Amino acid sequence: MTTLEKFYQGDIRALSRIISFIENRTSGYRDLLGRLYEKAGRALRIGLTGPPGGGKSTLVNGLIHEYLKISQKVGVIAVDPTSPFTGGALLGDRVRMNEFPAGGEVYFRSMATRGASGGLASATGNVAVAMDAFGFDVILIETVGVGQVELDIIDTCDVVVVVIVPESGDAVQTMKAGLMEIADIFVVNKADRPGAEKLAINLKQTIQTKKKKDGDWNIPIIQTVAINKKNVDLLFDKINEYIAFIKDNSIFFAHRRQQIRKKILNILSNRFRIEFISGLEGKVDFDQIIDDILKGKTNPYKVSEEMYQQFKKIS
Amino acid sequence: MTRKIRVLLAKPGLDGHDRGIKVIAAAFRDAGMEVIYSGLRQTPQMIVDAAIQEDVDAIGISILSGAHMTLFPAILEEMKNRKVNDIILFGGGIIPDEDKEELEKMGVAKIFTPGAPTEEAIEFLRQAVEKKKSDEKIM
Ligand SMILES: Nc1nc2c(ncn2[C@@H]2O[C@H](COP(=O)(O)OP(=O)(O)OP(=O)(O)O)[C@@H](O)[C@H]2O)c(=O)[nH]1
Ligand SMILES: [Mg+2]
């Protein structure tokens, strides 16, 4: 039996193998993904982002238990950074997980960024497709948490939860980190620590000054203590409320359509880039060109334009 | 196409020391591997579940409590039940020579004793993963 056949029968290990296959871009992975894509689209994708150590994984653990209570199957993808120096990675988000039932209701996969810099690995969205096709109802995605703009999450998720803590600074710093624009829901975690209330009020004022139309979503700010699961149920309710809201306002599908469009353009631009660059192989004398540029006889723009025109002629 | 060695490091049983295993985790990472650390007090079921979900090449276990003669066999048993005996199981801790021999006979690929340099474990893992054969057909 092939791994894909086992996958369709609900074999967890087959899912894991297929995720590795996608992650490693083993030859044939595009065909495989194409097939999975047609089976996917049902699962909700919820992203959690925010500065390191803010409690994202602990919140994920809490949310998993909320979803289990209503008999939903949960897939988790937790992303941690790859060291640019060694290519290795230490993936430690699993430490925050409690023991889950053995029946396959929860599936947790750690991923290393492997060179990507937008907060996720470049294969994270594709791994979510595999989990979706496998039959998970909800997919929780935790970003690396550098606390800087992590825009990949918008292209991958339906809902973005931004998790900050009293230690991560005030609303201005949150804004500077670009977290204001991407949050559908704010969590001020570690509310057991001093400064949480102040940060929440501060944040609320900042959000209110950003003028909005009537009927826009009011970005909620929830104070949680993830280690005791305090207010995690509230977060869960707000996520559901938000999803109901975007579905009612046809924002949900507009957003997904946007994501699909971006996906197609992405696949295409990768294809073109690879084809173009490999087409240059052996045909271009880079050393000569660089010599000429250094001597001031030509420049990178002119040279690239010539190469591009050449490429257009052949193809 | 990239092929990274993925390894799960976990501590079963009740002893709460994780300094040693964290040193190993950092060394493996610095050797270019993807290390999944799942923490303390892991049951055999949690360990094998994690290994399957994370699709690791190997599981590394640290046991300092003296319970190695029950914990290693329990993990091997769980691996057998879940049909994942092809995952390499190795470990370290304060383990007498005769126990080490017996464990390696049972199916633990290698036991490292406390003084062993981390390079030795890294080299072992690289070779063991290299030797693994698979006739898997994806689709
Ligand atoms: N006091 C307090 N500590 C918390 C709370 N939530 C999480 N922590 C602790 O904060 C630390 C980091 O929590 P994680 O859940 O690993 O945070 P994270 O955002 O996933 O961290 P990275 O993945 O490393 O970015 C742990 O020691 C948690 O126990 C909280 O509500 N209050
Ligand atoms: Mg985390």
GROMACS .gro file of C-alpha atoms and ligand atoms in nm:
model
  487
    1MET     CA    1   0.000   0.000   0.000
    2THR     CA    2   0.131   0.347  -0.076
    3THR     CA    3   0.171   0.606   0.194
    4LEU     CA    4  -0.100   0.816   0.032
    5GLU     CA    5  -0.346   0.525   0.047
    6LYS     CA    6  -0.268   0.482   0.415
    7PHE     CA    7  -0.314   0.855   0.461
    8TYR     CA    8  -0.665   0.830   0.318
    9GLN     CA    9  -0.737   0.549   0.562
   10GLY     CA   10  -0.653   0.778   0.851
   11ASP     CA   11  -0.307   0.641   0.933
   12ILE     CA   12  -0.130   0.902   1.148
   13ARG     CA   13   0.216   0.789   1.052
   14ALA     CA   14   0.130   0.825   0.686
   15LEU     CA   15   0.025   1.184   0.756
   16SER     CA   16   0.361   1.242   0.923
   17ARG     CA   17   0.553   1.092   0.633
   18ILE     CA   18   0.359   1.303   0.386
   19ILE     CA   19   0.430   1.617   0.586
   20SER     CA   20   0.804   1.538   0.573
   21PHE     CA   21   0.776   1.471   0.203
   22ILE     CA   22   0.621   1.816   0.155
   23GLU     CA   23   0.863   1.984   0.392
   24ASN     CA   24   1.168   1.830   0.224
   25ARG     CA   25   1.032   1.907  -0.124
   26THR     CA   26   1.106   1.552  -0.223
   27SER     CA   27   1.060   1.516  -0.597
   28GLY     CA   28   0.693   1.461  -0.675
   29TYR     CA   29   0.572   1.672  -0.386
   30ARG     CA   30   0.390   1.915  -0.613
   31ASP     CA   31   0.171   1.643  -0.760
   32LEU     CA   32   0.099   1.513  -0.415
   33LEU     CA   33   0.010   1.857  -0.283
   34GLY     CA   34  -0.213   1.915  -0.580
   35ARG     CA   35  -0.415   1.607  -0.491
   36LEU     CA   36  -0.434   1.699  -0.125
   37TYR     CA   37  -0.538   2.052  -0.210
   38GLU     CA   38  -0.855   1.925  -0.375
   39LYS     CA   39  -0.947   1.743  -0.055
   40ALA     CA   40  -0.872   2.041   0.170
   41GLY     CA   41  -1.051   2.365   0.247
   42ARG     CA   42  -1.277   2.255   0.528
   43ALA     CA   43  -1.051   2.324   0.827
   44LEU     CA   44  -1.029   2.654   1.010
   45ARG     CA   45  -0.681   2.796   1.036
   46ILE     CA   46  -0.601   3.000   1.343
   47GLY     CA   47  -0.268   3.176   1.382
   48LEU     CA   48  -0.099   3.282   1.704
   49THR     CA   49   0.185   3.528   1.690
   50GLY     CA   50   0.369   3.765   1.921
   51PRO     CA   51   0.702   3.812   2.093
   52PRO     CA   52   0.908   3.515   2.215
   53GLY     CA   53   0.812   3.365   2.546
   54GLY     CA   54   0.476   3.542   2.555
   55GLY     CA   55   0.288   3.221   2.617
   56LYS     CA   56   0.176   3.125   2.266
   57SER     CA   57   0.239   2.753   2.314
   58THR     CA   58   0.075   2.754   2.656
   59LEU     CA   59  -0.231   2.919   2.500
   60VAL     CA   60  -0.228   2.665   2.218
   61ASN     CA   61  -0.238   2.392   2.481
   62GLY     CA   62  -0.536   2.562   2.645
   63LEU     CA   63  -0.718   2.607   2.315
   64ILE     CA   64  -0.666   2.242   2.223
   65HIS     CA   65  -0.860   2.143   2.534
   66GLU     CA   66  -1.141   2.382   2.443
   67TYR     CA   67  -1.171   2.225   2.098
   68LEU     CA   68  -1.159   1.874   2.241
   69LYS     CA   69  -1.455   1.964   2.464
   70ILE     CA   70  -1.666   2.018   2.155
   71SER     CA   71  -1.523   1.706   1.986
   72GLN     CA   72  -1.319   1.884   1.725
   73LYS     CA   73  -1.000   1.733   1.590
   74VAL     CA   74  -0.706   1.968   1.625
   75GLY     CA   75  -0.386   1.988   1.425
   76VAL     CA   76  -0.106   2.213   1.550
   77ILE     CA   77   0.192   2.351   1.362
   78ALA     CA   78   0.452   2.523   1.579
   79VAL     CA   79   0.734   2.702   1.403
   80ASP     CA   80   1.075   2.776   1.553
   81PRO     CA   81   1.378   2.932   1.386
   82THR     CA   82   1.651   2.746   1.201
   83SER     CA   83   2.000   2.863   1.290
   84PRO     CA   84   2.139   3.045   0.987
   85PHE     CA   85   2.487   2.930   1.086
   86THR     CA   86   2.444   2.557   1.132
   87GLY     CA   87   2.110   2.481   0.966
   88GLY     CA   88   2.002   2.311   1.285
   89ALA     CA   89   1.704   2.398   1.502
   90LEU     CA   90   1.581   2.344   1.852
   91LEU     CA   91   1.206   2.291   1.844
   92GLY     CA   92   1.074   2.326   2.196
   93ASP     CA   93   0.707   2.416   2.172
   94ARG     CA   94   0.596   2.061   2.255
   95VAL     CA   95   0.719   2.109   2.610
   96ARG     CA   96   0.408   2.316   2.688
   97MET     CA   97   0.166   2.045   2.579
   98ASN     CA   98  -0.018   1.828   2.829
   99GLU     CA   99  -0.090   1.469   2.758
  100PHE     CA  100  -0.360   1.437   2.499
  101PRO     CA  101  -0.595   1.146   2.430
  102ALA     CA  102  -0.438   0.872   2.222
  103GLY     CA  103  -0.714   0.852   1.964
  104GLY     CA  104  -0.563   1.090   1.711
  105GLU     CA  105  -0.784   1.386   1.804
  106VAL     CA  106  -0.473   1.599   1.845
  107TYR     CA  107  -0.178   1.610   1.613
  108PHE     CA  108   0.119   1.830   1.687
  109ARG     CA  109   0.398   1.901   1.444
  110SER     CA  110   0.705   2.118   1.503
  111MET     CA  111   0.861   2.290   1.205
  112ALA     CA  112   1.186   2.476   1.158
  113THR     CA  113   1.185   2.789   0.941
  114ARG     CA  114   1.461   2.651   0.717
  115GLY     CA  115   1.562   2.992   0.591
  116ALA     CA  116   1.226   3.167   0.563
  117SER     CA  117   1.191   3.497   0.746
  118GLY     CA  118   0.821   3.586   0.759
  119GLY     CA  119   0.748   3.405   1.085
  120LEU     CA  120   0.659   3.071   0.930
  121ALA     CA  121   0.845   2.811   0.728
  122SER     CA  122   0.777   2.833   0.356
  123ALA     CA  123   0.608   2.493   0.371
  124THR     CA  124   0.382   2.575   0.667
  125GLY     CA  125   0.080   2.655   0.451
  126ASN     CA  126   0.129   2.332   0.259
  127VAL     CA  127   0.157   2.131   0.578
  128ALA     CA  128  -0.173   2.287   0.686
  129VAL     CA  129  -0.322   2.166   0.358
  130ALA     CA  130  -0.211   1.811   0.440
  131MET     CA  131  -0.365   1.829   0.789
  132ASP     CA  132  -0.681   1.976   0.643
  133ALA     CA  133  -0.707   1.698   0.384
  134PHE     CA  134  -0.647   1.443   0.658
  135GLY     CA  135  -0.959   1.562   0.836
  136PHE     CA  136  -0.864   1.798   1.116
  137ASP     CA  137  -1.136   2.051   1.195
  138VAL     CA  138  -0.908   2.320   1.328
  139ILE     CA  139  -0.543   2.396   1.264
  140LEU     CA  140  -0.359   2.610   1.515
  141ILE     CA  141  -0.044   2.770   1.381
  142GLU     CA  142   0.217   2.923   1.612
  143THR     CA  143   0.473   3.154   1.450
  144VAL     CA  144   0.838   3.181   1.554
  145GLY     CA  145   0.763   3.488   1.758
  146VAL     CA  146   1.037   3.731   1.681
  147GLY     CA  147   0.788   4.005   1.761
  148GLN     CA  148   0.849   4.177   1.431
  149VAL     CA  149   0.622   4.185   1.129
  150GLU     CA  150   0.530   3.828   1.060
  151LEU     CA  151   0.308   3.868   0.763
  152ASP     CA  152   0.310   3.510   0.640
  153ILE     CA  153   0.046   3.434   0.896
  154ILE     CA  154  -0.211   3.650   0.715
  155ASP     CA  155  -0.164   3.451   0.397
  156THR     CA  156  -0.199   3.123   0.583
  157CYS     CA  157  -0.471   3.175   0.844
  158ASP     CA  158  -0.835   3.279   0.871
  159VAL     CA  159  -0.787   3.438   1.212
  160VAL     CA  160  -0.481   3.601   1.366
  161VAL     CA  161  -0.443   3.615   1.744
  162VAL     CA  162  -0.165   3.844   1.862
  163VAL     CA  163  -0.027   3.755   2.203
  164ILE     CA  164   0.159   4.019   2.400
  165VAL     CA  165   0.266   4.041   2.763
  166PRO     CA  166   0.329   4.327   3.008
  167GLU     CA  167   0.704   4.279   2.954
  168SER     CA  168   0.681   4.330   2.579
  169GLY     CA  169   0.633   4.705   2.611
  170ASP     CA  170   0.347   4.944   2.550
  171ALA     CA  171   0.100   4.995   2.268
  172VAL     CA  172   0.343   5.209   2.071
  173GLN     CA  173   0.596   4.930   2.062
  174THR     CA  174   0.325   4.687   1.962
  175MET     CA  175   0.238   4.920   1.680
  176LYS     CA  176   0.597   4.957   1.571
  177ALA     CA  177   0.632   4.583   1.554
  178GLY     CA  178   0.349   4.584   1.300
  179LEU     CA  179   0.127   4.374   1.523
  180MET     CA  180  -0.157   4.626   1.527
  181GLU     CA  181  -0.243   4.574   1.162
  182ILE     CA  182  -0.254   4.198   1.170
  183ALA     CA  183  -0.447   4.135   1.492
  184ASP     CA  184  -0.806   4.016   1.474
  185ILE     CA  185  -0.791   3.944   1.844
  186PHE     CA  186  -0.543   4.068   2.103
  187VAL     CA  187  -0.439   3.866   2.402
  188VAL     CA  188  -0.257   4.025   2.691
  189ASN     CA  189  -0.117   3.712   2.850
  190LYS     CA  190   0.055   3.679   3.187
  191ALA     CA  191  -0.222   3.890   3.333
  192ASP     CA  192  -0.109   3.761   3.672
  193ARG     CA  193   0.184   3.999   3.641
  194PRO     CA  194   0.187   4.372   3.710
  195GLY     CA  195   0.121   4.599   3.415
  196ALA     CA  196  -0.125   4.378   3.229
  197GLU     CA  197  -0.429   4.592   3.307
  198LYS     CA  198  -0.243   4.908   3.208
  199LEU     CA  199  -0.125   4.756   2.883
  200ALA     CA  200  -0.478   4.641   2.799
  201ILE     CA  201  -0.622   4.991   2.858
  202ASN     CA  202  -0.338   5.151   2.666
  203LEU     CA  203  -0.395   4.914   2.377
  204LYS     CA  204  -0.768   4.974   2.378
  205GLN     CA  205  -0.719   5.349   2.346
  206THR     CA  206  -0.481   5.302   2.056
  207ILE     CA  207  -0.721   5.074   1.875
  208GLN     CA  208  -1.009   5.317   1.927
  209THR     CA  209  -0.821   5.611   1.782
  210LYS     CA  210  -0.783   5.423   1.457
  211LYS     CA  211  -1.105   5.541   1.298
  212LYS     CA  212  -1.335   5.273   1.172
  213LYS     CA  213  -1.656   5.234   0.984
  214ASP     CA  214  -1.974   5.132   1.156
  215GLY     CA  215  -2.016   4.759   1.156
  216ASP     CA  216  -1.642   4.689   1.153
  217TRP     CA  217  -1.509   4.419   1.377
  218ASN     CA  218  -1.418   4.550   1.722
  219ILE     CA  219  -1.079   4.400   1.797
  220PRO     CA  220  -1.120   4.252   2.143
  221ILE     CA  221  -0.846   4.257   2.404
  222ILE     CA  222  -0.850   3.957   2.633
  223GLN     CA  223  -0.640   3.927   2.945
  224THR     CA  224  -0.536   3.568   3.005
  225VAL     CA  225  -0.326   3.366   3.243
  226ALA     CA  226  -0.240   3.081   3.012
  227ILE     CA  227  -0.064   2.869   3.276
  228ASN     CA  228  -0.392   2.839   3.474
  229LYS     CA  229  -0.606   2.845   3.161
  230LYS     CA  230  -0.771   3.160   3.298
  231ASN     CA  231  -0.985   3.326   3.029
  232VAL     CA  232  -0.872   3.080   2.764
  233ASP     CA  233  -1.241   2.990   2.730
  234LEU     CA  234  -1.308   3.357   2.664
  235LEU     CA  235  -1.044   3.361   2.392
  236PHE     CA  236  -1.204   3.052   2.244
  237ASP     CA  237  -1.546   3.226   2.242
  238LYS     CA  238  -1.399   3.536   2.077
  239ILE     CA  239  -1.236   3.328   1.806
  240ASN     CA  240  -1.573   3.167   1.731
  241GLU     CA  241  -1.744   3.504   1.740
  242TYR     CA  242  -1.491   3.645   1.494
  243ILE     CA  243  -1.535   3.354   1.257
  244ALA     CA  244  -1.912   3.392   1.266
  245PHE     CA  245  -1.866   3.763   1.199
  246ILE     CA  246  -1.641   3.721   0.895
  247LYS     CA  247  -1.863   3.450   0.755
  248ASP     CA  248  -2.169   3.675   0.788
  249ASN     CA  249  -1.987   3.957   0.616
  250SER     CA  250  -1.844   3.742   0.337
  251ILE     CA  251  -1.498   3.851   0.453
  252PHE     CA  252  -1.409   3.490   0.516
  253PHE     CA  253  -1.433   3.376   0.157
  254ALA     CA  254  -1.301   3.702   0.014
  255HIS     CA  255  -0.990   3.647   0.227
  256ARG     CA  256  -0.957   3.286   0.118
  257ARG     CA  257  -0.996   3.385  -0.246
  258GLN     CA  258  -0.720   3.639  -0.196
  259GLN     CA  259  -0.500   3.370  -0.043
  260ILE     CA  260  -0.559   3.133  -0.334
  261ARG     CA  261  -0.478   3.403  -0.584
  262LYS     CA  262  -0.153   3.478  -0.401
  263LYS     CA  263  -0.077   3.106  -0.390
  264ILE     CA  264  -0.109   3.071  -0.766
  265LEU     CA  265   0.111   3.376  -0.826
  266ASN     CA  266   0.362   3.235  -0.582
  267ILE     CA  267   0.383   2.898  -0.751
  268LEU     CA  268   0.420   3.071  -1.086
  269SER     CA  269   0.688   3.315  -0.980
  270ASN     CA  270   0.888   3.032  -0.822
  271ARG     CA  271   0.854   2.833  -1.141
  272PHE     CA  272   0.964   3.122  -1.359
  273ARG     CA  273   1.251   3.212  -1.132
  274ILE     CA  274   1.388   2.860  -1.132
  275GLU     CA  275   1.346   2.822  -1.508
  276PHE     CA  276   1.505   3.157  -1.582
  277ILE     CA  277   1.800   3.115  -1.349
  278SER     CA  278   1.875   2.761  -1.465
  279GLY     CA  279   1.843   2.886  -1.824
  280LEU     CA  280   2.137   3.117  -1.760
  281GLU     CA  281   2.358   2.829  -1.654
  282GLY     CA  282   2.658   2.793  -1.884
  283LYS     CA  283   2.533   3.069  -2.116
  284VAL     CA  284   2.643   3.370  -1.917
  285ASP     CA  285   3.000   3.459  -1.831
  286PHE     CA  286   2.941   3.622  -1.496
  287ASP     CA  287   3.311   3.690  -1.431
  288GLN     CA  288   3.342   3.887  -1.753
  289ILE     CA  289   3.024   4.081  -1.683
  290ILE     CA  290   3.134   4.163  -1.329
  291ASP     CA  291   3.472   4.282  -1.458
  292ASP     CA  292   3.292   4.516  -1.697
  293ILE     CA  293   3.066   4.645  -1.422
  294LEU     CA  294   3.365   4.709  -1.197
  295LYS     CA  295   3.535   4.899  -1.477
  296GLY     CA  296   3.223   5.112  -1.521
  297LYS     CA  297   3.154   4.985  -1.873
  298THR     CA  298   2.809   4.859  -1.786
  299ASN     CA  299   2.582   4.814  -1.486
  300PRO     CA  300   2.366   4.546  -1.319
  301TYR     CA  301   2.040   4.694  -1.453
  302LYS     CA  302   2.153   4.702  -1.813
  303VAL     CA  303   2.302   4.354  -1.795
  304SER     CA  304   1.985   4.211  -1.640
  305GLU     CA  305   1.767   4.376  -1.901
  306GLU     CA  306   1.976   4.220  -2.179
  307MET     CA  307   1.956   3.876  -2.018
  308TYR     CA  308   1.581   3.915  -1.976
  309GLN     CA  309   1.526   4.014  -2.340
  310GLN     CA  310   1.738   3.716  -2.445
  311PHE     CA  311   1.526   3.484  -2.229
  312LYS     CA  312   1.202   3.619  -2.374
  313LYS     CA  313   1.325   3.548  -2.724
  314ILE     CA  314   1.400   3.182  -2.650
  315SER     CA  315   1.086   3.102  -2.457
  316MET     CA  316   1.556   1.913  -0.182
  317THR     CA  317   1.673   1.908   0.175
  318ARG     CA  318   1.708   1.614   0.405
  319LYS     CA  319   1.753   1.701   0.770
  320ILE     CA  320   1.805   1.457   1.051
  321ARG     CA  321   1.517   1.496   1.294
  322VAL     CA  322   1.557   1.367   1.646
  323LEU     CA  323   1.325   1.363   1.945
  324LEU     CA  324   1.483   1.410   2.287
  325ALA     CA  325   1.274   1.330   2.591
  326LYS     CA  326   1.302   1.241   2.955
  327PRO     CA  327   1.074   0.970   3.083
  328GLY     CA  328   1.019   0.889   3.446
  329LEU     CA  329   1.016   1.107   3.750
  330ASP     CA  330   1.360   1.258   3.785
  331GLY     CA  331   1.353   1.626   3.713
  332HIS     CA  332   1.703   1.702   3.586
  333ASP     CA  333   1.708   1.832   3.234
  334ARG     CA  334   2.044   2.004   3.217
  335GLY     CA  335   2.218   1.708   3.054
  336ILE     CA  336   1.958   1.656   2.788
  337LYS     CA  337   1.955   2.027   2.706
  338VAL     CA  338   2.331   2.018   2.647
  339ILE     CA  339   2.281   1.728   2.407
  340ALA     CA  340   1.995   1.912   2.236
  341ALA     CA  341   2.216   2.216   2.174
  342ALA     CA  342   2.500   1.998   2.044
  343PHE     CA  343   2.270   1.819   1.798
  344ARG     CA  344   2.129   2.150   1.681
  345ASP     CA  345   2.479   2.286   1.629
  346ALA     CA  346   2.554   1.977   1.424
  347GLY     CA  347   2.275   2.085   1.187
  348MET     CA  348   1.996   1.860   1.312
  349GLU     CA  349   1.637   1.947   1.392
  350VAL     CA  350   1.588   1.861   1.756
  351ILE     CA  351   1.243   1.826   1.902
  352TYR     CA  352   1.257   1.858   2.277
  353SER     CA  353   0.942   1.736   2.448
  354GLY     CA  354   1.041   1.783   2.808
  355LEU     CA  355   1.029   1.600   3.138
  356ARG     CA  356   0.812   1.323   3.279
  357GLN     CA  357   0.716   1.178   2.945
  358THR     CA  358   0.533   0.846   2.943
  359PRO     CA  359   0.630   0.584   2.682
  360GLN     CA  360   0.302   0.656   2.506
  361MET     CA  361   0.374   1.030   2.490
  362ILE     CA  362   0.724   0.964   2.361
  363VAL     CA  363   0.617   0.731   2.084
  364ASP     CA  364   0.322   0.956   1.992
  365ALA     CA  365   0.559   1.250   1.960
  366ALA     CA  366   0.807   1.048   1.756
  367ILE     CA  367   0.535   0.946   1.510
  368GLN     CA  368   0.382   1.292   1.480
  369GLU     CA  369   0.719   1.460   1.437
  370ASP     CA  370   0.838   1.192   1.195
  371VAL     CA  371   1.177   1.169   1.360
  372ASP     CA  372   1.462   0.945   1.252
  373ALA     CA  373   1.561   0.877   1.610
  374ILE     CA  374   1.448   0.901   1.970
  375GLY     CA  375   1.703   0.994   2.237
  376ILE     CA  376   1.617   0.923   2.597
  377SER     CA  377   1.794   1.034   2.912
  378ILE     CA  378   1.745   0.838   3.231
  379LEU     CA  379   1.927   0.920   3.550
  380SER     CA  380   1.678   0.776   3.797
  381GLY     CA  381   1.794   0.416   3.772
  382ALA     CA  382   1.467   0.306   3.615
  383HIS     CA  383   1.628   0.232   3.278
  384MET     CA  384   1.554  -0.142   3.291
  385THR     CA  385   1.182  -0.071   3.301
  386LEU     CA  386   1.158   0.247   3.093
  387PHE     CA  387   1.360   0.142   2.788
  388PRO     CA  388   1.171  -0.188   2.748
  389ALA     CA  389   0.841  -0.004   2.794
  390ILE     CA  390   0.930   0.235   2.512
  391LEU     CA  391   1.045  -0.051   2.288
  392GLU     CA  392   0.718  -0.232   2.360
  393GLU     CA  393   0.515   0.076   2.271
  394MET     CA  394   0.717   0.117   1.951
  395LYS     CA  395   0.645  -0.244   1.861
  396ASN     CA  396   0.273  -0.202   1.927
  397ARG     CA  397   0.262   0.105   1.708
  398LYS     CA  398   0.476  -0.066   1.440
  399VAL     CA  399   0.750   0.196   1.442
  400ASN     CA  400   1.050  -0.021   1.527
  401ASP     CA  401   1.241   0.135   1.240
  402ILE     CA  402   1.288   0.452   1.446
  403ILE     CA  403   1.630   0.445   1.609
  404LEU     CA  404   1.614   0.440   1.989
  405PHE     CA  405   1.922   0.550   2.178
  406GLY     CA  406   1.986   0.679   2.523
  407GLY     CA  407   2.213   0.795   2.793
  408GLY     CA  408   2.239   0.803   3.167
  409ILE     CA  409   2.400   0.633   3.458
  410ILE     CA  410   2.372   0.278   3.333
  411PRO     CA  411   2.595  -0.013   3.439
  412ASP     CA  412   2.777  -0.210   3.167
  413GLU     CA  413   2.576  -0.529   3.208
  414ASP     CA  414   2.246  -0.339   3.176
  415LYS     CA  415   2.382  -0.154   2.875
  416GLU     CA  416   2.460  -0.483   2.704
  417GLU     CA  417   2.119  -0.623   2.780
  418LEU     CA  418   1.939  -0.313   2.659
  419GLU     CA  419   2.135  -0.312   2.334
  420LYS     CA  420   2.037  -0.676   2.289
  421MET     CA  421   1.671  -0.586   2.337
  422GLY     CA  422   1.680  -0.332   2.058
  423VAL     CA  423   1.813  -0.007   2.198
  424ALA     CA  424   2.055   0.097   1.924
  425LYS     CA  425   2.311   0.252   2.156
  426ILE     CA  426   2.359   0.357   2.515
  427PHE     CA  427   2.597   0.641   2.593
  428THR     CA  428   2.744   0.665   2.940
  429PRO     CA  429   2.785   1.005   3.108
  430GLY     CA  430   3.149   1.072   3.010
  431ALA     CA  431   3.094   1.015   2.638
  432PRO     CA  432   3.166   1.322   2.422
  433THR     CA  433   2.866   1.459   2.231
  434GLU     CA  434   3.059   1.420   1.903
  435GLU     CA  435   3.035   1.047   1.952
  436ALA     CA  436   2.655   1.060   1.970
  437ILE     CA  437   2.639   1.290   1.668
  438GLU     CA  438   2.857   1.059   1.462
  439PHE     CA  439   2.659   0.755   1.573
  440LEU     CA  440   2.333   0.920   1.475
  441ARG     CA  441   2.457   1.029   1.133
  442GLN     CA  442   2.575   0.679   1.051
  443ALA     CA  443   2.266   0.508   1.187
  444VAL     CA  444   2.034   0.734   0.986
  445GLU     CA  445   2.249   0.685   0.676
  446LYS     CA  446   2.213   0.307   0.709
  447LYS     CA  447   1.836   0.316   0.734
  448LYS     CA  448   1.669   0.171   0.429
  449SER     CA  449   1.317   0.227   0.316
  450ASP     CA  450   1.107   0.081   0.039
  451GLU     CA  451   0.833   0.334   0.097
  452LYS     CA  452   0.616   0.434  -0.197
  453ILE     CA  453   0.450   0.766  -0.134
  454MET     CA  454   0.190   0.751  -0.412
  455LIG     N1  455   0.330   3.403   3.491
  455LIG     C1  456   0.288   3.350   3.377
  455LIG     N2  457   0.370   3.275   3.303
  455LIG     C2  458   0.324   3.223   3.188
  455LIG     C3  459   0.191   3.245   3.143
  455LIG     N3  460   0.175   3.183   3.025
  455LIG     C4  461   0.292   3.123   2.996
  455LIG     N4  462   0.382   3.145   3.095
  455LIG     C5  463   0.521   3.100   3.101
  455LIG     O1  464   0.597   3.170   3.005
  455LIG     C6  465   0.697   3.087   2.950
  455LIG     C7  466   0.688   3.086   2.798
  455LIG     O2  467   0.566   3.026   2.760
  455LIG     P1  468   0.545   2.962   2.617
  455LIG     O3  469   0.404   2.916   2.608
  455LIG     O4  470   0.652   2.867   2.586
  455LIG     O5  471   0.567   3.093   2.527
  455LIG     P2  472   0.583   3.104   2.368
  455LIG     O6  473   0.527   3.235   2.328
  455LIG     O7  474   0.525   2.983   2.304
  455LIG     O8  475   0.741   3.103   2.352
  455LIG     P3  476   0.828   3.082   2.218
  455LIG     O9  477   0.762   2.974   2.140
  455LIG    O10  478   0.961   3.045   2.271
  455LIG    O11  479   0.826   3.216   2.149
  455LIG     C8  480   0.678   2.952   3.015
  455LIG    O12  481   0.767   2.940   3.121
  455LIG     C9  482   0.535   2.953   3.062
  455LIG    O13  483   0.512   2.870   3.172
  455LIG    C10  484   0.106   3.325   3.226
  455LIG    O14  485  -0.011   3.349   3.195
  455LIG     N5  486   0.158   3.375   3.340
  456MG      MG  487   0.617   2.846   2.172
   0.00000   0.00000   0.00000
